[in-house]
Amino acid sequence: MFDRQFEQLFRALHRIEQQLSTASHEEKEILREEIIALRAVCDRFVEKWLTFEEKVVYLSELFGLEIDLEELPKKPVKPNPVMQPVHVKAIPLPPPAEEEQIVRSFQKGVGYFDLLMFPDAIRELERVVALDGQFTVARLYLAFGYLAKEEYDKAAQQLNLVAAGVKEPFILAMVHNSFGHIYAAKKDYARAAEEFKQTAEYMQDFRDAYYNLGVCQYNQKLYRDALASFLVALDQDPKDWHAERIVSSIWRKIGSPEKAYQHIEQAYRLNSSDYDILMEFADLCLQQQEFDLARSLYKRASRFYPTAVQPLGGLGWLAVREGNTPEAISCFKKQLTLAPNDRQAQFNFGWALLLEGDSGKADQIFQKLMEFEPDWIHTRIGAARVALEQGNYHMALEQSAEALKLDENSKELWFYKGLAHSGLGDREQAQQCWNRCRELLTVTTEARGESS
């Protein structure tokens, strides 16, 4: 009866999906309104369906009909008199009213749950477990409902009751998985990880358990453990671009940019429009000196997300690298227009002004940043560079030394500190700083697998 209408809805949604991939910002707004309108149509179907279900339940109760709401209607078959049995079959007694109520409320509760109508689902499922405390699946759904509403204590109470009365691996896996979500929501990642490990022991093919375990280990900075968990999740679902992106991030953290590149490239193949994937892929391209690909990724991100500031920053720094300072300043100005209080955009603009030779304006920007972000290393780097440009070597030395307290492995800072010592005539100290800079450059080069 409704197949045609739903086919039209899905055709419209498919068309919108295709248009979104190339839509401008204004076109996306129009398509967003169209999606909202389609959703409103579906909401009306849901409302009608709920009214229909209530009417079916009412008729079942009023006339004593035995209706299984999960059963599809069957085509009636005309009786064949020749094949009729000679004896009369006894009419079964109707089930007790309490049992009817349990079945009816359970079916309604699960229906509400599937529609994400959690308060309604909880109301029906509470009625079920009040009538039959041994109805394990109903109690498990009730716990899910509380979990969805973030009523964690109530969810835990129901989960403990479920765990006490069952031995089925699947249900126990769901109990531990739910407890894992409760502890993760409370940021107790160590206990959450233990629950997800238990989940995986009961259900080794449940990929969500490994994914969730990986998230908990990542949040505990147990990066190698997290990597192992996410790789298992990827084995079970190779098209999970979320997992590919996180694996790439982990490889970056443990010092393997080549493997990070491989996984972010795969994530991009699976989802070429996700903002985080675009930015992380572009950044890794810069590390691998694939500047043209990085530029195309930043441009793609800027086109898909016109209000985002990071893609403009990436394009600006590519222009800096090419010596195109006016283009860099143009990009950084656009950044500041979109986000006047963004500290990275302010730093970028100050640095570009410094390269253009306007150390006075650059100094104003870095001094303002210093007021609000004194412990941000880039603030100190900018101030040190301005001091060098102005010949204030004592200030350059002071700013470099303060910045090295924040990151003693910054190649740029050791280089600037060496310049400051050199400007003050301390050649031996300058050479020590530059030697340290060379050591760090060598480590970085070896980590990338490149020749020195």
Coordinates of C-alpha atoms in Angstrom, one line a residue:
M1 CA 0.0 0.0 0.0
F2 CA 2.8 2.4 0.9
D3 CA 5.6 1.0 -1.2
R4 CA 5.2 3.6 -3.9
Q5 CA 5.3 6.5 -1.5
F6 CA 8.5 5.2 0.2
E7 CA 10.1 4.5 -3.1
Q8 CA 9.6 8.1 -4.0
L9 CA 11.0 9.2 -0.6
F10 CA 14.2 7.1 -1.1
R11 CA 14.6 8.3 -4.7
A12 CA 14.4 11.9 -3.5
L13 CA 17.0 11.2 -0.8
H14 CA 19.3 9.5 -3.3
R15 CA 19.1 12.5 -5.6
I16 CA 19.9 14.9 -2.7
E17 CA 22.9 12.7 -1.8
Q18 CA 24.3 13.0 -5.3
Q19 CA 23.7 16.8 -5.4
L20 CA 25.3 17.4 -2.0
S21 CA 28.7 16.1 -3.3
T22 CA 29.1 19.1 -5.6
A23 CA 26.7 21.6 -4.0
S24 CA 27.7 25.2 -3.0
H25 CA 27.0 26.5 0.5
E26 CA 23.8 28.1 -0.6
E27 CA 22.7 24.9 -2.4
K28 CA 23.4 22.8 0.6
E29 CA 21.1 25.0 2.7
I30 CA 18.3 24.4 0.1
L31 CA 19.0 20.7 0.1
R32 CA 19.0 20.7 3.9
E33 CA 15.5 22.2 3.9
E34 CA 14.4 19.6 1.5
I35 CA 15.7 16.8 3.8
I36 CA 13.8 18.3 6.7
A37 CA 10.6 18.4 4.6
L38 CA 11.1 14.7 3.7
R39 CA 11.7 13.8 7.3
A40 CA 8.4 15.6 8.2
V41 CA 6.6 13.4 5.8
C42 CA 8.1 10.3 7.4
D43 CA 7.1 11.6 10.8
R44 CA 3.5 11.7 9.7
F45 CA 3.8 8.1 8.6
V46 CA 5.1 7.2 12.0
E47 CA 2.3 9.0 13.7
K48 CA -0.2 7.1 11.6
W49 CA 1.5 3.8 12.2
L50 CA 1.3 4.4 16.0
T51 CA -2.4 5.2 15.8
F52 CA -2.9 2.1 13.7
E53 CA -1.1 -0.1 16.3
E54 CA -3.2 1.3 19.1
K55 CA -6.3 0.5 17.2
V56 CA -5.2 -3.0 16.5
V57 CA -4.5 -3.5 20.2
Y58 CA -7.9 -2.1 21.1
L59 CA -9.7 -4.5 18.7
S60 CA -7.7 -7.4 20.0
E61 CA -8.7 -6.7 23.5
L62 CA -12.3 -5.8 22.7
F63 CA -13.1 -8.9 20.7
G64 CA -10.6 -11.4 22.2
L65 CA -8.7 -11.7 18.9
E66 CA -5.4 -13.6 19.0
I67 CA -3.2 -11.3 16.9
D68 CA 0.6 -11.8 16.7
L69 CA 1.8 -8.3 15.8
E70 CA 5.1 -9.7 14.6
E71 CA 3.4 -12.1 12.1
L72 CA 2.9 -11.0 8.5
P73 CA -0.7 -11.5 7.2
K74 CA -1.2 -14.6 5.2
K75 CA -3.5 -15.0 2.2
P76 CA -6.7 -16.8 3.2
V77 CA -7.2 -20.3 1.8
K78 CA -10.6 -21.7 1.0
P79 CA -11.4 -24.9 2.9
N80 CA -11.7 -28.1 0.8
P81 CA -14.7 -30.1 2.1
V82 CA -13.1 -33.4 1.0
M83 CA -10.1 -32.8 3.1
Q84 CA -11.8 -31.7 6.3
P85 CA -11.2 -34.0 9.3
V86 CA -14.2 -35.9 10.7
H87 CA -13.5 -34.9 14.3
V88 CA -14.0 -31.5 15.8
K89 CA -10.8 -29.7 17.0
A90 CA -11.0 -28.3 20.5
I91 CA -10.9 -24.4 20.6
P92 CA -7.9 -23.4 22.8
L93 CA -8.6 -21.3 25.8
P94 CA -7.4 -17.7 25.5
P95 CA -4.2 -16.8 27.4
P96 CA -4.6 -15.1 30.8
A97 CA -5.1 -11.4 30.6
E98 CA -1.8 -10.8 32.4
E99 CA 0.1 -12.7 29.7
E100 CA -1.7 -10.8 27.0
Q101 CA -0.6 -7.5 28.7
I102 CA 3.0 -8.7 28.9
V103 CA 3.2 -9.6 25.2
R104 CA 1.4 -6.5 24.1
S105 CA 3.5 -4.1 26.2
F106 CA 6.8 -5.8 25.1
Q107 CA 5.9 -5.5 21.4
K108 CA 4.9 -1.9 21.9
G109 CA 8.1 -1.2 23.9
V110 CA 10.4 -2.7 21.3
G111 CA 8.5 -0.8 18.6
Y112 CA 9.0 2.5 20.5
F113 CA 12.7 1.6 21.0
D114 CA 13.2 1.1 17.3
L115 CA 11.7 4.5 16.7
L116 CA 14.1 6.0 19.3
M117 CA 11.1 7.0 21.4
F118 CA 12.8 6.0 24.6
P119 CA 10.5 7.4 27.3
D120 CA 7.6 5.6 25.7
A121 CA 9.7 2.4 25.4
I122 CA 10.7 2.6 29.0
R123 CA 7.1 3.0 30.1
E124 CA 6.0 -0.2 28.3
L125 CA 9.0 -2.2 29.3
E126 CA 8.8 -1.2 32.9
R127 CA 5.2 -2.6 32.8
V128 CA 6.5 -5.9 31.4
V129 CA 9.2 -6.5 34.0
A130 CA 6.7 -5.5 36.8
L131 CA 4.4 -8.3 35.6
D132 CA 7.2 -10.8 34.8
G133 CA 10.5 -10.2 36.5
Q134 CA 12.1 -13.2 34.6
F135 CA 11.5 -11.7 31.2
T136 CA 15.3 -11.2 30.6
V137 CA 15.1 -9.7 27.1
A138 CA 12.6 -7.1 28.2
R139 CA 14.8 -6.1 31.1
L140 CA 17.8 -5.9 28.8
Y141 CA 15.8 -3.6 26.4
L142 CA 14.8 -1.6 29.5
A143 CA 18.4 -1.1 30.4
F144 CA 19.2 0.0 26.9
G145 CA 16.4 2.6 27.2
Y146 CA 17.8 4.0 30.4
L147 CA 21.3 4.0 28.8
A148 CA 19.9 6.0 25.9
K149 CA 18.5 8.6 28.3
E150 CA 21.8 8.7 30.2
E151 CA 20.1 7.4 33.4
Y152 CA 23.2 5.3 34.2
D153 CA 22.3 4.1 37.7
K154 CA 18.9 2.8 36.6
A155 CA 20.6 1.1 33.6
A156 CA 23.2 -0.5 35.8
Q157 CA 20.5 -1.8 38.2
Q158 CA 18.7 -3.6 35.3
L159 CA 21.9 -4.9 33.8
N160 CA 23.0 -6.5 37.1
L161 CA 19.6 -8.2 37.4
V162 CA 20.0 -9.5 33.8
A163 CA 23.5 -10.8 34.4
A164 CA 22.5 -12.6 37.6
G165 CA 19.9 -14.8 35.8
V166 CA 21.5 -15.7 32.5
K167 CA 24.3 -17.8 31.0
E168 CA 23.8 -17.1 27.3
P169 CA 27.0 -15.6 25.8
F170 CA 25.2 -13.2 23.6
I171 CA 23.2 -11.6 26.5
L172 CA 26.2 -11.5 28.8
A173 CA 28.1 -9.8 25.9
M174 CA 25.4 -7.2 25.7
V175 CA 25.5 -6.6 29.4
H176 CA 29.3 -6.0 29.5
N177 CA 29.1 -3.9 26.4
S178 CA 26.4 -1.7 28.1
F179 CA 28.5 -1.4 31.2
G180 CA 31.4 -0.4 29.0
H181 CA 29.3 2.5 27.6
I182 CA 28.3 3.6 31.1
Y183 CA 31.9 3.7 32.4
A184 CA 33.1 5.4 29.2
A185 CA 30.4 8.1 29.6
K186 CA 31.8 8.7 33.1
K187 CA 35.3 8.9 31.6
D188 CA 36.4 5.9 33.6
Y189 CA 38.2 4.4 30.5
A190 CA 40.1 1.8 32.4
R191 CA 37.0 0.1 33.7
A192 CA 35.2 0.6 30.4
A193 CA 38.1 -1.1 28.6
E194 CA 37.8 -4.2 31.0
E195 CA 34.0 -4.4 30.2
F196 CA 34.7 -4.2 26.4
K197 CA 37.4 -7.0 26.8
Q198 CA 34.7 -9.1 28.5
T199 CA 32.3 -8.4 25.6
A200 CA 34.9 -9.5 23.1
E201 CA 35.5 -12.8 25.1
Y202 CA 31.8 -13.6 24.9
M203 CA 31.4 -12.5 21.2
Q204 CA 34.7 -12.6 19.3
D205 CA 33.0 -11.5 16.0
F206 CA 31.4 -8.4 17.6
R207 CA 33.5 -5.6 16.0
D208 CA 32.0 -2.8 18.1
A209 CA 33.6 -4.3 21.2
Y210 CA 37.1 -4.0 19.6
Y211 CA 36.3 -0.5 18.3
N212 CA 35.1 0.7 21.7
L213 CA 38.0 -1.0 23.5
G214 CA 40.4 0.9 21.1
V215 CA 38.7 4.2 21.9
C216 CA 39.2 3.6 25.7
Q217 CA 42.8 2.6 25.2
Y218 CA 43.4 5.6 23.0
N219 CA 42.0 7.9 25.7
Q220 CA 44.4 6.3 28.2
K221 CA 47.2 7.0 25.8
L222 CA 47.9 3.2 25.5
Y223 CA 48.5 3.8 21.8
R224 CA 49.9 0.4 20.8
D225 CA 47.1 -1.5 22.6
A226 CA 44.6 0.8 20.9
L227 CA 46.3 0.1 17.5
A228 CA 45.9 -3.7 18.0
S229 CA 42.2 -3.3 18.9
F230 CA 41.4 -1.0 16.0
L231 CA 43.2 -3.3 13.6
V232 CA 41.0 -6.2 14.7
A233 CA 37.9 -4.0 14.2
L234 CA 39.2 -3.2 10.7
D235 CA 39.7 -6.9 9.9
Q236 CA 36.1 -7.4 10.6
D237 CA 34.9 -4.3 8.7
P238 CA 37.5 -3.1 6.2
K239 CA 35.2 -0.2 5.1
D240 CA 35.2 1.5 8.5
W241 CA 36.7 4.9 7.6
H242 CA 36.4 6.1 11.2
A243 CA 38.7 3.3 12.3
E244 CA 41.1 3.9 9.4
R245 CA 41.4 7.6 10.4
I246 CA 42.1 6.7 14.0
V247 CA 44.7 4.1 13.1
S248 CA 46.4 6.8 11.0
S249 CA 46.4 9.1 14.0
I250 CA 47.9 6.4 16.2
W251 CA 50.7 5.7 13.7
R252 CA 51.5 9.4 13.7
K253 CA 51.7 9.4 17.5
I254 CA 54.0 6.4 17.7
G255 CA 56.3 7.8 15.0
S256 CA 55.5 6.1 11.7
P257 CA 54.3 8.8 9.2
E258 CA 54.5 6.3 6.3
K259 CA 51.9 3.9 7.8
A260 CA 49.9 6.9 9.0
Y261 CA 49.8 8.0 5.4
Q262 CA 48.7 4.6 4.1
H263 CA 45.7 4.5 6.5
I264 CA 44.6 8.1 6.0
E265 CA 44.7 7.5 2.2
Q266 CA 42.5 4.5 2.6
A267 CA 40.1 6.5 4.8
Y268 CA 40.0 9.2 2.1
R269 CA 39.1 6.5 -0.5
L270 CA 36.2 5.4 1.7
N271 CA 35.0 8.9 2.5
S272 CA 36.5 11.8 0.5
S273 CA 34.3 14.5 2.0
D274 CA 34.9 14.1 5.7
Y275 CA 36.5 17.3 7.1
D276 CA 38.9 15.6 9.5
I277 CA 40.1 13.1 6.9
L278 CA 40.7 15.9 4.4
M279 CA 42.8 18.0 6.8
E280 CA 44.8 15.1 8.3
F281 CA 45.5 13.7 4.8
A282 CA 46.7 17.1 3.6
D283 CA 48.9 17.6 6.7
L284 CA 50.5 14.2 6.1
C285 CA 51.0 15.1 2.4
L286 CA 53.0 18.1 3.6
Q287 CA 55.2 15.9 5.7
Q288 CA 55.7 13.6 2.7
Q289 CA 56.5 16.7 0.6
E290 CA 53.5 16.0 -1.7
F291 CA 52.7 19.6 -2.0
D292 CA 50.4 19.5 -5.0
L293 CA 48.2 16.9 -3.5
A294 CA 48.2 18.8 -0.2
R295 CA 47.0 21.9 -2.0
S296 CA 44.2 20.1 -3.8
L297 CA 43.0 18.6 -0.5
Y298 CA 43.0 22.0 1.3
K299 CA 41.1 23.5 -1.7
R300 CA 38.6 20.6 -1.6
A301 CA 38.1 21.1 2.2
S302 CA 37.7 24.8 1.7
R303 CA 35.1 24.2 -1.0
F304 CA 33.1 21.7 1.0
Y305 CA 33.4 23.7 4.3
P306 CA 33.5 27.3 3.3
T307 CA 33.4 28.6 6.9
A308 CA 36.4 26.5 8.1
V309 CA 39.6 28.3 8.8
Q310 CA 42.2 25.5 8.8
P311 CA 42.1 24.9 5.0
L312 CA 42.9 28.5 4.4
G313 CA 45.8 28.2 6.8
G314 CA 47.2 25.2 4.9
L315 CA 46.9 27.1 1.6
G316 CA 48.6 30.1 3.2
W317 CA 51.6 28.1 4.5
L318 CA 52.0 26.5 1.1
A319 CA 52.2 30.0 -0.3
V320 CA 54.8 30.9 2.4
R321 CA 56.8 27.9 1.3
E322 CA 56.8 29.0 -2.3
G323 CA 57.8 32.6 -1.3
N324 CA 54.4 34.0 -2.4
T325 CA 53.9 36.3 0.6
P326 CA 51.0 38.3 -0.8
E327 CA 49.0 35.1 -1.5
A328 CA 49.8 33.9 2.0
I329 CA 48.6 37.2 3.6
S330 CA 45.4 37.0 1.5
C331 CA 44.7 33.5 2.9
F332 CA 45.5 34.5 6.5
K333 CA 43.3 37.6 6.2
K334 CA 40.4 35.4 5.1
Q335 CA 41.1 33.2 8.1
L336 CA 40.9 36.2 10.5
T337 CA 37.7 37.4 8.8
L338 CA 36.1 34.0 9.5
A339 CA 37.5 33.7 13.0
P340 CA 38.9 37.0 14.4
N341 CA 39.7 35.3 17.8
D342 CA 41.4 32.2 16.4
R343 CA 45.0 32.2 17.8
Q344 CA 46.4 30.2 14.9
A345 CA 45.0 32.6 12.4
Q346 CA 46.5 35.5 14.3
F347 CA 49.9 33.9 14.5
N348 CA 49.7 33.0 10.7
F349 CA 48.9 36.6 9.8
G350 CA 51.7 38.0 12.1
W351 CA 54.2 35.6 10.6
A352 CA 53.3 36.6 7.0
L353 CA 53.7 40.3 7.9
L354 CA 57.1 39.5 9.4
L355 CA 58.1 37.8 6.1
E356 CA 56.9 40.8 4.2
G357 CA 59.2 43.0 6.3
D358 CA 56.6 44.6 8.5
S359 CA 58.1 43.6 11.9
G360 CA 56.3 46.4 13.7
K361 CA 52.8 45.1 12.9
A362 CA 53.9 41.6 13.5
D363 CA 55.3 42.5 16.9
Q364 CA 51.9 44.0 17.8
I365 CA 50.1 40.8 16.9
F366 CA 52.6 38.6 18.9
Q367 CA 52.5 40.9 21.9
K368 CA 48.7 40.7 22.0
L369 CA 48.9 36.9 21.7
M370 CA 51.4 36.9 24.6
E371 CA 48.8 38.5 26.8
F372 CA 46.3 35.8 26.3
E373 CA 48.5 32.8 25.3
P374 CA 51.8 33.2 27.2
D375 CA 52.3 29.4 27.3
W376 CA 51.6 28.7 23.7
I377 CA 54.9 27.9 22.1
H378 CA 54.1 29.6 18.8
T379 CA 53.6 32.9 20.6
R380 CA 57.2 32.6 21.9
I381 CA 58.5 31.6 18.5
G382 CA 56.9 34.6 16.9
A383 CA 58.3 37.0 19.5
A384 CA 61.8 35.5 19.2
R385 CA 61.7 35.9 15.4
V386 CA 60.5 39.5 15.7
A387 CA 63.3 40.3 18.2
L388 CA 65.9 38.8 15.8
E389 CA 64.5 40.9 12.9
Q390 CA 64.8 44.0 15.0
G391 CA 68.3 43.1 16.3
N392 CA 67.2 42.7 19.9
Y393 CA 69.3 39.6 20.5
H394 CA 68.8 39.6 24.3
M395 CA 65.0 39.5 23.9
A396 CA 65.4 36.9 21.2
L397 CA 67.5 34.8 23.5
E398 CA 65.0 35.2 26.4
Q399 CA 62.0 34.2 24.2
S400 CA 63.8 31.2 22.7
A401 CA 64.8 30.0 26.1
E402 CA 61.3 30.3 27.5
A403 CA 59.9 28.5 24.5
L404 CA 62.4 25.6 24.8
K405 CA 60.9 25.0 28.3
L406 CA 57.7 24.2 26.5
D407 CA 59.3 22.0 23.8
E408 CA 63.0 21.2 24.0
N409 CA 62.9 19.4 20.7
S410 CA 61.9 22.3 18.5
K411 CA 64.3 22.6 15.7
E412 CA 63.3 26.2 14.9
L413 CA 63.9 27.4 18.5
W414 CA 67.4 25.9 18.7
F415 CA 68.1 27.6 15.4
Y416 CA 66.8 31.0 16.6
K417 CA 68.6 30.6 19.9
G418 CA 71.8 30.0 18.0
L419 CA 71.2 33.2 15.9
A420 CA 70.7 35.2 19.1
H421 CA 73.9 33.9 20.6
S422 CA 75.7 34.6 17.4
G423 CA 74.3 38.2 17.4
L424 CA 75.7 38.6 20.9
G425 CA 79.1 37.4 19.8
D426 CA 78.9 34.0 21.6
R427 CA 80.0 31.8 18.8
E428 CA 80.6 28.7 20.9
Q429 CA 77.0 28.8 22.4
A430 CA 75.7 29.5 18.9
Q431 CA 77.4 26.4 17.5
Q432 CA 76.1 24.2 20.3
C433 CA 72.6 25.3 19.5
W434 CA 73.0 24.7 15.8
N435 CA 74.5 21.2 16.5
R436 CA 71.4 20.4 18.5
C437 CA 69.3 21.6 15.6
R438 CA 71.1 19.3 13.2
E439 CA 70.6 16.3 15.5
L440 CA 66.9 16.9 15.6
L441 CA 66.8 17.3 11.8
T442 CA 68.6 14.0 11.4
V443 CA 66.1 12.2 13.8
T444 CA 63.2 13.7 11.8
T445 CA 64.7 12.6 8.5
E446 CA 65.4 9.1 9.7
A447 CA 61.8 8.8 11.0
R448 CA 60.5 9.6 7.6
G449 CA 62.7 7.0 6.0
E450 CA 64.5 9.7 3.9
S451 CA 68.2 10.2 3.3
S452 CA 69.9 12.9 5.3

